[in-house]
PDB file of C-alpha atoms in Angstrom:
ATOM      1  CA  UNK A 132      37.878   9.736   3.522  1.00  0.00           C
ATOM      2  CA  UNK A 133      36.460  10.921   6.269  1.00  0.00           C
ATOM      3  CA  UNK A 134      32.437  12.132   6.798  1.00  0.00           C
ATOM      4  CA  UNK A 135      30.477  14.035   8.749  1.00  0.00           C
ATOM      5  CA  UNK A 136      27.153  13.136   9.581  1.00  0.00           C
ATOM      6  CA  UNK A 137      23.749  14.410   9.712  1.00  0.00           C
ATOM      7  CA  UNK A 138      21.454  14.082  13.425  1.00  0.00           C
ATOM      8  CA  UNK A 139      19.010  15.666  15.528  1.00  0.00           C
ATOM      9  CA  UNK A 140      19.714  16.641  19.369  1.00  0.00           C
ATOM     10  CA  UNK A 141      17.528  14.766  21.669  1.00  0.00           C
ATOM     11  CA  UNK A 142      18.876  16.449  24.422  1.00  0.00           C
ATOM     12  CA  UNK A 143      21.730  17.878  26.294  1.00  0.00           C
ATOM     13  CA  UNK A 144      23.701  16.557  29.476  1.00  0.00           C
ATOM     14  CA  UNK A 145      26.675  19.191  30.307  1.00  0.00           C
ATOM     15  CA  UNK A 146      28.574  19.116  27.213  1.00  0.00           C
ATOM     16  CA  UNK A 147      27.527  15.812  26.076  1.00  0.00           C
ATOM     17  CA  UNK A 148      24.513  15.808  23.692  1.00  0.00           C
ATOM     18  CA  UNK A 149      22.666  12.941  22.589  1.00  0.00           C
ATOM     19  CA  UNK A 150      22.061  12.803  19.115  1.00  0.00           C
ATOM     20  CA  UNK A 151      19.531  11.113  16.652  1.00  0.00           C
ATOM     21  CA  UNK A 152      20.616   9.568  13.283  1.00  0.00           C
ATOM     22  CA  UNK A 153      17.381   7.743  11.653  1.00  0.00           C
ATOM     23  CA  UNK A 154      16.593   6.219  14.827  1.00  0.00           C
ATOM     24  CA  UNK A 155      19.962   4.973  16.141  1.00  0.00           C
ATOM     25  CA  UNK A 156      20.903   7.236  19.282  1.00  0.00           C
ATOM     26  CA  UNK A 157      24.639   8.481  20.586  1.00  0.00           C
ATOM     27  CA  UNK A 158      26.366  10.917  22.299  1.00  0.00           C
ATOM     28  CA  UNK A 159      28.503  13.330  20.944  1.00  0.00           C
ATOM     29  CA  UNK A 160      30.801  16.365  22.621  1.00  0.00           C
ATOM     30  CA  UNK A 161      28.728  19.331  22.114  1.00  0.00           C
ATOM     31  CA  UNK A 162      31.257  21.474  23.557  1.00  0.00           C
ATOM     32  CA  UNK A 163      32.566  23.088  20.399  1.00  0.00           C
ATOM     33  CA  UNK A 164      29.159  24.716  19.014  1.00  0.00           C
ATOM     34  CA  UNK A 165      26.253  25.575  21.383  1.00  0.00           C
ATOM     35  CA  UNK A 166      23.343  23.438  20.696  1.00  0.00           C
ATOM     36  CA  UNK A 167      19.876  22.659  21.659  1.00  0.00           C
ATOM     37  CA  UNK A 168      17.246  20.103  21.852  1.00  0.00           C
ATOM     38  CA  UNK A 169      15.739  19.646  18.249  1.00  0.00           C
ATOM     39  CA  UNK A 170      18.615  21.163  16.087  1.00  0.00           C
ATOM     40  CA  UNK A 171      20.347  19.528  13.434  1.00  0.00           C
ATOM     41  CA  UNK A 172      23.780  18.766  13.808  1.00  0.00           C
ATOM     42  CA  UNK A 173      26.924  17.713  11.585  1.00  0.00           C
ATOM     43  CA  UNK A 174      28.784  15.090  13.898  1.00  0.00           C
ATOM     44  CA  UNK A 175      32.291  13.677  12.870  1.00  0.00           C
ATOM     45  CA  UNK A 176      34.460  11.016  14.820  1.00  0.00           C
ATOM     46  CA  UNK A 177      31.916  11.945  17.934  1.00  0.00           C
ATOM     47  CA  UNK A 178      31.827  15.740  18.216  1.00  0.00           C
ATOM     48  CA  UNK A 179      29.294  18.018  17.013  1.00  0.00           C
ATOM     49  CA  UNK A 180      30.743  20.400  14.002  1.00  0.00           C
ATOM     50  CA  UNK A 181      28.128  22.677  13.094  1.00  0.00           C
ATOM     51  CA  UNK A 182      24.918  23.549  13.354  1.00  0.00           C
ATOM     52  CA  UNK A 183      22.581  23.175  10.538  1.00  0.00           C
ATOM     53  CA  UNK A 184      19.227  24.907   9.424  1.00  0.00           C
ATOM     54  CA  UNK A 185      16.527  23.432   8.842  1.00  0.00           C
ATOM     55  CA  UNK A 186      16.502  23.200   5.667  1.00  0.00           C
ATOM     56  CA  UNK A 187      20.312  22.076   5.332  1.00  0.00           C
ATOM     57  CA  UNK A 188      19.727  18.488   7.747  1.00  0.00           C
ATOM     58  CA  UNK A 189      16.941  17.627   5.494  1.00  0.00           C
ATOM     59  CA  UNK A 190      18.784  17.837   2.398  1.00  0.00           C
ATOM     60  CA  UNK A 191      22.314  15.926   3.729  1.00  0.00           C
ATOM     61  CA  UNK A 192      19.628  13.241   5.581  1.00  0.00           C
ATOM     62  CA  UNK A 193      17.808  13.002   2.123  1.00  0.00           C
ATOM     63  CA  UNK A 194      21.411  12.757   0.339  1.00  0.00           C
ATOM     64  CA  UNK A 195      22.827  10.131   2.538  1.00  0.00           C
ATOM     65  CA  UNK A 196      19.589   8.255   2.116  1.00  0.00           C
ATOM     66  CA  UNK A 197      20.039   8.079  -1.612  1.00  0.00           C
ATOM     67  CA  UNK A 198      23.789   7.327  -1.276  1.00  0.00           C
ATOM     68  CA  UNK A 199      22.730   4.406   0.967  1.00  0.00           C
ATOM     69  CA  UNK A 200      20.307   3.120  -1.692  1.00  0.00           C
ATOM     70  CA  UNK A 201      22.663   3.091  -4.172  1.00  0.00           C
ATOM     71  CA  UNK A 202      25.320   1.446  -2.533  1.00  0.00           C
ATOM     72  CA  UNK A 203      23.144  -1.387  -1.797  1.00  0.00           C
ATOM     73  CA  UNK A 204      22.033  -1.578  -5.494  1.00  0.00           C
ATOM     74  CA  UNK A 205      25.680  -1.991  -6.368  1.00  0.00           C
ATOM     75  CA  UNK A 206      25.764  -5.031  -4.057  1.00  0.00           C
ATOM     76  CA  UNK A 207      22.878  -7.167  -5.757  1.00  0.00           C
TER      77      UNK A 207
END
């Protein structure tokens, strides 16, 4: 299965953008949405998919957060 993944933009260079996920930085083709600086992003197998409100990053970050938690619970 195959995900797509919550970030922030950090900033743009051409069609590369550099995007935040919890702290760990990487680039990502911007090239198929137009993006800026500070929006959240859905990123899958290193291009940016959508664009997300507000609202919407907050929620999938809180979600995959949770999801994280519990898989580590599993492995204890």
């Amino acid at each position: 299965m195959c995900v797509a993944l919550p970030g922030r933009v950090v900033e743009i260079e051409g069609t590369t953008a550099v995007v935040d996920f919890q702290g760990n930085r990487v680039r990502a083709e911007a090239g198929l949405v137009c993006v800026k600086p500070g929006d959240s992003v859905l990123v899958h197998a290193g291009c940016i998919l959508q664009v997300l409100s507000e609202e919407e990053g907050k929620q999938l970050t809180e979600l995959f957060e949770e999801l994280e938690e519990a898989a580590g619970e599993g492995n204890n």
